[in-house]
PDB file of C-alpha atoms in Angstrom:
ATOM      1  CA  UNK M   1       6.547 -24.377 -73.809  1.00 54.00           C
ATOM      2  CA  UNK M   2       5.075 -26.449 -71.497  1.00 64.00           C
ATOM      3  CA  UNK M   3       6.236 -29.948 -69.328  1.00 74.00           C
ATOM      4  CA  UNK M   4       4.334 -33.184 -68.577  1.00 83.00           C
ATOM      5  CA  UNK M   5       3.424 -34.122 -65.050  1.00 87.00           C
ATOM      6  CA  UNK M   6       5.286 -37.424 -65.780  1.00 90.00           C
ATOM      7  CA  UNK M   7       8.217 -35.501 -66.654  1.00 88.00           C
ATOM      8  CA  UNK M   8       8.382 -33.375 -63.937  1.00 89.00           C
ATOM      9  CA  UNK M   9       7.844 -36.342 -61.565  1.00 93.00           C
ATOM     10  CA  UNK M  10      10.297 -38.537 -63.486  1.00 93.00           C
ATOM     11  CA  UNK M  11      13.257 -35.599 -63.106  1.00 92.00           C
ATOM     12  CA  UNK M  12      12.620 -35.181 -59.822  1.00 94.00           C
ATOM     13  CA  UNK M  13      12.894 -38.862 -59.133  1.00 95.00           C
ATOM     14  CA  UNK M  14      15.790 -38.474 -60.576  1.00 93.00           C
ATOM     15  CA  UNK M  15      17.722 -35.711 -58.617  1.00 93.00           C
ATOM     16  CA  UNK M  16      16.271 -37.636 -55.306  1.00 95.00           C
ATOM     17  CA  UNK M  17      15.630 -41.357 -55.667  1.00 96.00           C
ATOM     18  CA  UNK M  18      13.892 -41.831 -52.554  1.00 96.00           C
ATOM     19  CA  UNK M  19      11.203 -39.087 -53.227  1.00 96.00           C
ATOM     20  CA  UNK M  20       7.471 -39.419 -52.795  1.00 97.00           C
ATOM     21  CA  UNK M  21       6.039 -36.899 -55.407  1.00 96.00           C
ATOM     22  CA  UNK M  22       2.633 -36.104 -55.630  1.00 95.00           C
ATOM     23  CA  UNK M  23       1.674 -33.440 -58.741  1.00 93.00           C
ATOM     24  CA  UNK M  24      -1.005 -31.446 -59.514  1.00 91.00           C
ATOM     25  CA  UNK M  25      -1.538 -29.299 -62.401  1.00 87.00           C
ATOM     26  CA  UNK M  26      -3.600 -26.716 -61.431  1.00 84.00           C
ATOM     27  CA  UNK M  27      -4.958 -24.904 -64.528  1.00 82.00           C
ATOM     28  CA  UNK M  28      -4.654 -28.344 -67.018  1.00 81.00           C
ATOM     29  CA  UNK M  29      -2.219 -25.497 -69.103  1.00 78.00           C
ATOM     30  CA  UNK M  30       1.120 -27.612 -68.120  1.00 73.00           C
ATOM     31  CA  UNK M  31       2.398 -24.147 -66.916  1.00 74.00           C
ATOM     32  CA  UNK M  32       1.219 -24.339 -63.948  1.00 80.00           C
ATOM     33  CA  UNK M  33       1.216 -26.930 -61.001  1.00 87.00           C
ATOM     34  CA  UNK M  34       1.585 -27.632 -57.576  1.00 90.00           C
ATOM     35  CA  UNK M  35       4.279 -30.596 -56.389  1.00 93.00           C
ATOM     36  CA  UNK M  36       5.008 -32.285 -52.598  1.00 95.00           C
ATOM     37  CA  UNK M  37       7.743 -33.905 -52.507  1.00 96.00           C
ATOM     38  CA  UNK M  38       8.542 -35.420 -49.514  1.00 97.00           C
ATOM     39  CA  UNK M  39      12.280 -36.609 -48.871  1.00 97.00           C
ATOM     40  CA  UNK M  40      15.117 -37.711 -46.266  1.00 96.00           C
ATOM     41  CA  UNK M  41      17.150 -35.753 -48.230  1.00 96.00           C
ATOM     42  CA  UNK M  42      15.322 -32.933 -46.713  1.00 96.00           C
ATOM     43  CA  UNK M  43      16.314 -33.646 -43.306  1.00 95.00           C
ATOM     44  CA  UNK M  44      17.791 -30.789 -41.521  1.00 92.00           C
ATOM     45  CA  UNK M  45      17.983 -28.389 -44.695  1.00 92.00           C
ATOM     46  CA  UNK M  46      15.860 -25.134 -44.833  1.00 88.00           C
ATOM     47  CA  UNK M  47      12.718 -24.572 -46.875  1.00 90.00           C
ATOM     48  CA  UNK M  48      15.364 -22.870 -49.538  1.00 92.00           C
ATOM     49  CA  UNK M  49      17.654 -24.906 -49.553  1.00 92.00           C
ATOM     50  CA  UNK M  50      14.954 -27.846 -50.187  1.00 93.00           C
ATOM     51  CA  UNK M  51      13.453 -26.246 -52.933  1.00 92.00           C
ATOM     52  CA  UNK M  52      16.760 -25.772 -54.314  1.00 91.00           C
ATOM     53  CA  UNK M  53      17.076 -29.434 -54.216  1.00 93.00           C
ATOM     54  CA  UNK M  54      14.242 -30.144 -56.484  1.00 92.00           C
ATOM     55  CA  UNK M  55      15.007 -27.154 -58.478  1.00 88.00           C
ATOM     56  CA  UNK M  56      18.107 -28.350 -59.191  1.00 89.00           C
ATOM     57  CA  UNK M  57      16.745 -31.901 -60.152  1.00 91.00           C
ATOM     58  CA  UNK M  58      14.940 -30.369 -62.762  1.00 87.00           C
ATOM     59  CA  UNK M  59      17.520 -29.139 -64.239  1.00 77.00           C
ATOM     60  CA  UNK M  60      16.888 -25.807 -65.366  1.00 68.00           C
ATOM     61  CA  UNK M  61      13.872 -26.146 -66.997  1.00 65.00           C
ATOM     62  CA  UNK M  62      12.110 -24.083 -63.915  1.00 61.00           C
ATOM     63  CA  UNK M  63      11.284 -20.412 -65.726  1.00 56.00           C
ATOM     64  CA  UNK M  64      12.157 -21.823 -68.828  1.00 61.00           C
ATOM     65  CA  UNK M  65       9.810 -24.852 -69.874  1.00 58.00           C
ATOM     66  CA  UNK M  66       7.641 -24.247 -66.350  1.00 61.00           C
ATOM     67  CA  UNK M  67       6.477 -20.912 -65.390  1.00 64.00           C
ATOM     68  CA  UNK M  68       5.100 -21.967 -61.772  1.00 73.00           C
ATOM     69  CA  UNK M  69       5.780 -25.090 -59.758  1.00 82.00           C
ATOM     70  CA  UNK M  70       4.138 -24.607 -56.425  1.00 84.00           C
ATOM     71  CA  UNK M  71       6.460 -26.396 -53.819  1.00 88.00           C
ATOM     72  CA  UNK M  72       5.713 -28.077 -50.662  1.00 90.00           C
ATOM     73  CA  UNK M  73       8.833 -29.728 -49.791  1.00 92.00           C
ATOM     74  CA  UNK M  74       9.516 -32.152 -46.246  1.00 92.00           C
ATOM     75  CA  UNK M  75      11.255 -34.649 -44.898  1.00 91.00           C
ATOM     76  CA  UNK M  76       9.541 -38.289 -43.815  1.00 89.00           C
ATOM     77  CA  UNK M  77       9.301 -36.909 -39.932  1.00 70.00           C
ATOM     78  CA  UNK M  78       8.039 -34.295 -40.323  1.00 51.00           C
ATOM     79  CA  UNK M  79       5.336 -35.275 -42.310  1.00 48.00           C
ATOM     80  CA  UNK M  80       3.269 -36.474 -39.021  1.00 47.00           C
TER      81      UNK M  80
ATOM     82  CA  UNK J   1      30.900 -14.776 -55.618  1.00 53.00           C
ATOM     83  CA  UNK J   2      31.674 -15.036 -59.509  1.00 58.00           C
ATOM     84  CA  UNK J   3      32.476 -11.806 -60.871  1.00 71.00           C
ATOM     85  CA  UNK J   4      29.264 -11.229 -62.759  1.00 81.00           C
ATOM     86  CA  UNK J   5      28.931  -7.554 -62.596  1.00 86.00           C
ATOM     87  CA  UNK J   6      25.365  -6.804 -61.108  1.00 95.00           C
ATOM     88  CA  UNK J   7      26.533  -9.117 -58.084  1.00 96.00           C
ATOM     89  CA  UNK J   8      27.414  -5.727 -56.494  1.00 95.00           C
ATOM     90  CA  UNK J   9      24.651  -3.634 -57.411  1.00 95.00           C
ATOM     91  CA  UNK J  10      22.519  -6.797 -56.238  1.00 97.00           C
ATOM     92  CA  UNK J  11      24.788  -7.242 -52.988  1.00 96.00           C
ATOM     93  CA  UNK J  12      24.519  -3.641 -52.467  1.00 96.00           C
ATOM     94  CA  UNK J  13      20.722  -3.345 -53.149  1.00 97.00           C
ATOM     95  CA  UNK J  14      20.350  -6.016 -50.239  1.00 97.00           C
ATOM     96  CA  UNK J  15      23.040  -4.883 -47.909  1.00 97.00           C
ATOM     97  CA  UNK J  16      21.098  -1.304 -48.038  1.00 97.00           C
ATOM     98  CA  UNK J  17      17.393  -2.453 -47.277  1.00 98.00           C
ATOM     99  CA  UNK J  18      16.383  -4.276 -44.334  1.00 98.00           C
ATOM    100  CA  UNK J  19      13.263  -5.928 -45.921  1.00 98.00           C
ATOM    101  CA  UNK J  20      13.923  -6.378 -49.922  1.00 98.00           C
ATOM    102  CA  UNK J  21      11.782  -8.116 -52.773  1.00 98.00           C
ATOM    103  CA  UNK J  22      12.726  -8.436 -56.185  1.00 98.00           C
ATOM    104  CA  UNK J  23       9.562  -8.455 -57.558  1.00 98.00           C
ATOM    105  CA  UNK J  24       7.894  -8.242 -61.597  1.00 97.00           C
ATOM    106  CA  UNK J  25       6.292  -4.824 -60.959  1.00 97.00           C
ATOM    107  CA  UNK J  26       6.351  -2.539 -57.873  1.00 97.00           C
ATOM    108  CA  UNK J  27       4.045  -2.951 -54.546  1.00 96.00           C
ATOM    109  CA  UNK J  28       1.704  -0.684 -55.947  1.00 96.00           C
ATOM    110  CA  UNK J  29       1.336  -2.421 -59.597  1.00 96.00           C
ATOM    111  CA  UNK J  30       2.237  -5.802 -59.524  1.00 96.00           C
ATOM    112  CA  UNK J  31       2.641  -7.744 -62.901  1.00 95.00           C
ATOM    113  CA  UNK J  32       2.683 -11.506 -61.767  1.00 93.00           C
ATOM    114  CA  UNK J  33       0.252 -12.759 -59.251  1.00 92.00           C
ATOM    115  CA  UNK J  34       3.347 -14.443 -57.287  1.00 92.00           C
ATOM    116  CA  UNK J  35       4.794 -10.878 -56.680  1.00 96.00           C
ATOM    117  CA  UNK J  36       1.125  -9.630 -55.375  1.00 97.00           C
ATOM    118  CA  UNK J  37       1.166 -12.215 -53.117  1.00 97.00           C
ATOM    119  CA  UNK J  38       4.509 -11.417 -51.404  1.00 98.00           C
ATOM    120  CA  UNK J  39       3.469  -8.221 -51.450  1.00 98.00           C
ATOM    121  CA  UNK J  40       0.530  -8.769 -50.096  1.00 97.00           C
ATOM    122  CA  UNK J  41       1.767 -10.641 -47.086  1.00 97.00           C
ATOM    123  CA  UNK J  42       4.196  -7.616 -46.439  1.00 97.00           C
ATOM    124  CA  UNK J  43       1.304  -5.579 -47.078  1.00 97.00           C
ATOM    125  CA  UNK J  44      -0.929  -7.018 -44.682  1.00 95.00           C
ATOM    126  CA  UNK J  45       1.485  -6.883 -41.983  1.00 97.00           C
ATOM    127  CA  UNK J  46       2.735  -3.590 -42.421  1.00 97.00           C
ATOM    128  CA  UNK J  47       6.336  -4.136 -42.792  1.00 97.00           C
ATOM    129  CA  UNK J  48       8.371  -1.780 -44.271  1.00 97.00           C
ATOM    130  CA  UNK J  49       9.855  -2.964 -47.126  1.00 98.00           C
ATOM    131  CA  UNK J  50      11.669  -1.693 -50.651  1.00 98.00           C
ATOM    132  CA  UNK J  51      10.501  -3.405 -54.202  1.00 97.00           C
ATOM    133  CA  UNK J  52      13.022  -3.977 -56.837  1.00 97.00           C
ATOM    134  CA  UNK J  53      11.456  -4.081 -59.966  1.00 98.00           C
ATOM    135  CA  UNK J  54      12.915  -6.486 -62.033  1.00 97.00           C
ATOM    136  CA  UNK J  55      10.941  -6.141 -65.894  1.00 97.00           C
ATOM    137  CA  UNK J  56      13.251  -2.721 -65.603  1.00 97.00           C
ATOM    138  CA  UNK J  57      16.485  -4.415 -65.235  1.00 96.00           C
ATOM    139  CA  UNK J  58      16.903  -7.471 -67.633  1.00 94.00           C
ATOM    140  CA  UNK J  59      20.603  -7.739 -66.113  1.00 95.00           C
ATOM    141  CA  UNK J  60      19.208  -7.592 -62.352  1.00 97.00           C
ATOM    142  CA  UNK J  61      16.532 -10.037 -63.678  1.00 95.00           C
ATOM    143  CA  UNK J  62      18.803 -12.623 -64.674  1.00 93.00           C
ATOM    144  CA  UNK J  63      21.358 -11.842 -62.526  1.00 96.00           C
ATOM    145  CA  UNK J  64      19.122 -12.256 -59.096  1.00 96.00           C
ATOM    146  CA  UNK J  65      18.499 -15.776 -60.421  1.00 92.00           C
ATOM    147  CA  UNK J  66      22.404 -16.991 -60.639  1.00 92.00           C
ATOM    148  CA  UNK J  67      23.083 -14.378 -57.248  1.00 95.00           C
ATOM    149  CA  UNK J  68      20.796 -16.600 -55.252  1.00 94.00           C
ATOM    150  CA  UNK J  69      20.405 -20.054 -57.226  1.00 90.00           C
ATOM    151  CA  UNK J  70      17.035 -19.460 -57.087  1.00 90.00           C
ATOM    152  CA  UNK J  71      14.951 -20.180 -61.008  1.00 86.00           C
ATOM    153  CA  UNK J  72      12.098 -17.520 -60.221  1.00 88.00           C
ATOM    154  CA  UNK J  73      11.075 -14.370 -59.233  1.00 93.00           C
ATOM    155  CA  UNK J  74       9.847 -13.106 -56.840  1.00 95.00           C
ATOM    156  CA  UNK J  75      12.593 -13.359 -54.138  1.00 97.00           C
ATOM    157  CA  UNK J  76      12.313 -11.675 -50.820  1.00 98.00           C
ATOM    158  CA  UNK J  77      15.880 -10.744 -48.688  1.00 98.00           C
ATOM    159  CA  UNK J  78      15.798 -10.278 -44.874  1.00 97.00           C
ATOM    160  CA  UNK J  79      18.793  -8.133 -43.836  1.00 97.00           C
ATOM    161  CA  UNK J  80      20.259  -9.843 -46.483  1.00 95.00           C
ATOM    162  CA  UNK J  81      19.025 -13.179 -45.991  1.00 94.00           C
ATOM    163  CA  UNK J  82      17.724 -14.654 -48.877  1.00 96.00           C
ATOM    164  CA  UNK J  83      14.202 -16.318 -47.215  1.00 96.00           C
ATOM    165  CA  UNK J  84      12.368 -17.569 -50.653  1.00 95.00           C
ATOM    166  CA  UNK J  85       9.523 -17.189 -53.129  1.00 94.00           C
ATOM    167  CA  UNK J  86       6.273 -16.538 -53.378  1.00 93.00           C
ATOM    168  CA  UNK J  87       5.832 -20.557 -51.796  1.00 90.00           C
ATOM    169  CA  UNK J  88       7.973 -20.322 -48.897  1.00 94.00           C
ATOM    170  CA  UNK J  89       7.018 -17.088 -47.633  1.00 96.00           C
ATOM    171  CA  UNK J  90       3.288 -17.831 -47.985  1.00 94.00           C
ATOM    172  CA  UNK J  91       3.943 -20.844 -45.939  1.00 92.00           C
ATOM    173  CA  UNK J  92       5.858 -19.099 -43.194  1.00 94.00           C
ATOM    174  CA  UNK J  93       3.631 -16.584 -43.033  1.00 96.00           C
ATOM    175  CA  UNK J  94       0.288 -19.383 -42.148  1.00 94.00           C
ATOM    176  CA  UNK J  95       2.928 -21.525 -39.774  1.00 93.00           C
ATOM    177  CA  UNK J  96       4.614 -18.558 -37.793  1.00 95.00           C
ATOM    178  CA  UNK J  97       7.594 -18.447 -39.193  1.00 94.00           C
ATOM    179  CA  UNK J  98       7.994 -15.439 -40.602  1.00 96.00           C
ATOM    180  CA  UNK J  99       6.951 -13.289 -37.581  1.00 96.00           C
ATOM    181  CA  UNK J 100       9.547 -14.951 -35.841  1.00 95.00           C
ATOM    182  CA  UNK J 101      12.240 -14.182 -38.447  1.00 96.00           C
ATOM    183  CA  UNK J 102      10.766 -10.763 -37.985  1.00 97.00           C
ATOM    184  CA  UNK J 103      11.370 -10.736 -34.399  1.00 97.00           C
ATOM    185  CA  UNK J 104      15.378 -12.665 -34.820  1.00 96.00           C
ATOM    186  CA  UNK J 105      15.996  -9.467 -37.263  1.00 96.00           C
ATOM    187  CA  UNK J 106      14.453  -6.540 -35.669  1.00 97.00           C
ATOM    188  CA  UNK J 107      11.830  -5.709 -38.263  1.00 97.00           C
ATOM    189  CA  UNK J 108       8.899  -3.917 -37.086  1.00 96.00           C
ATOM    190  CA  UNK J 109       5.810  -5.774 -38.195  1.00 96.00           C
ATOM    191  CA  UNK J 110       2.056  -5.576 -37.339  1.00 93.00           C
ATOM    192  CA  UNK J 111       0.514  -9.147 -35.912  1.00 81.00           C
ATOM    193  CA  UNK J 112      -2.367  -9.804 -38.022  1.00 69.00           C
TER     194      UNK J 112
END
């Protein structure tokens, strides 16, 4: 099974309404990409708990429907 | 904690090892190219650390997921602090982070 770009941006959108998502599929296989998501929602959390955030957005399709989501997760400030 | 019933063979398993990574293979065969990587890092710094291989445990494979709401494996524990994946502890390694995590925990590491 594989997921969409679209789809993956779309749920995470979804979970965090503010987000700015940028996706890259990194071996065209939809298995396998690489997302930054950048979000106030972030402020103040850890790296965990941020990923958990967008994990949780996508609602359990992470090791199901996508083997490998590369994360890079931040909130507005610190994105200098 | 629910009572799923690897919880305390997990919390156990983590309460015993200062440095612990569930992994998909052990640190000398890895089977998943996120696992090498953790244990590469690890590797490269010379921490001690125990591997938990988790294609021998379907229950501890599943279980580690719900234990730490975390989707994937691997996942690395820090006297018994779960720190992240394969992405996270990449990333803490380039910024700093983890050597200073290190340091806040006592763990004896090599600066490389």
């Amino acid at each position: 099974m594989a997921m969409e770009a679209a789809e993956i941006e779309r749920l995470i959108k979804e979970g965090l309404p503010d987000a700015e998502v940028h996706i890259e599929d990194l071996r065209g296989d939809g298995d396998h990409y690489s997302a930054r998501v950048i979000s106030k929602a972030f402020t103040g959390k850890s790296r965990v708990q941020q990923h958990q955030m967008v994990y949780a957005a996508l609602k359990g399709s992470m090791d199901g429907a996508l083997h490998a989501l590369g994360l890079q997760t931040s909130a507005p400030e610190d994105d200098a | 904690m629910t009572d799923n019933p690897v919880f305390a063979r997990i919390q156990a398993d983590i309460d015993g090892n200062d440095v612990l990574l569930y992994m998909k293979g052990n640190p000398m065969f890895p089977q998943c190219g996120f696992s090498a990587a953790v244990v590469g890092v690890l590797s490269q710094m010379k921490v001690k650390f125990k591997g938990v291989d988790v294609l021998q445990d379907m229950e501890v494979r599943e279980g580690i997921k719900a234990f730490s709401n975390w989707p994937t494996i691997p996942q690395l524990y820090i006297k018994g602090e779960f720190v992240g994946g394969c992405d996270i502890v990449r990333e803490m390694y380039s910024t700093g982070e983890l050597q200073k995590l290190f340091d806040a925990k006592g763990i004896a590491y090599e600066n490389v």
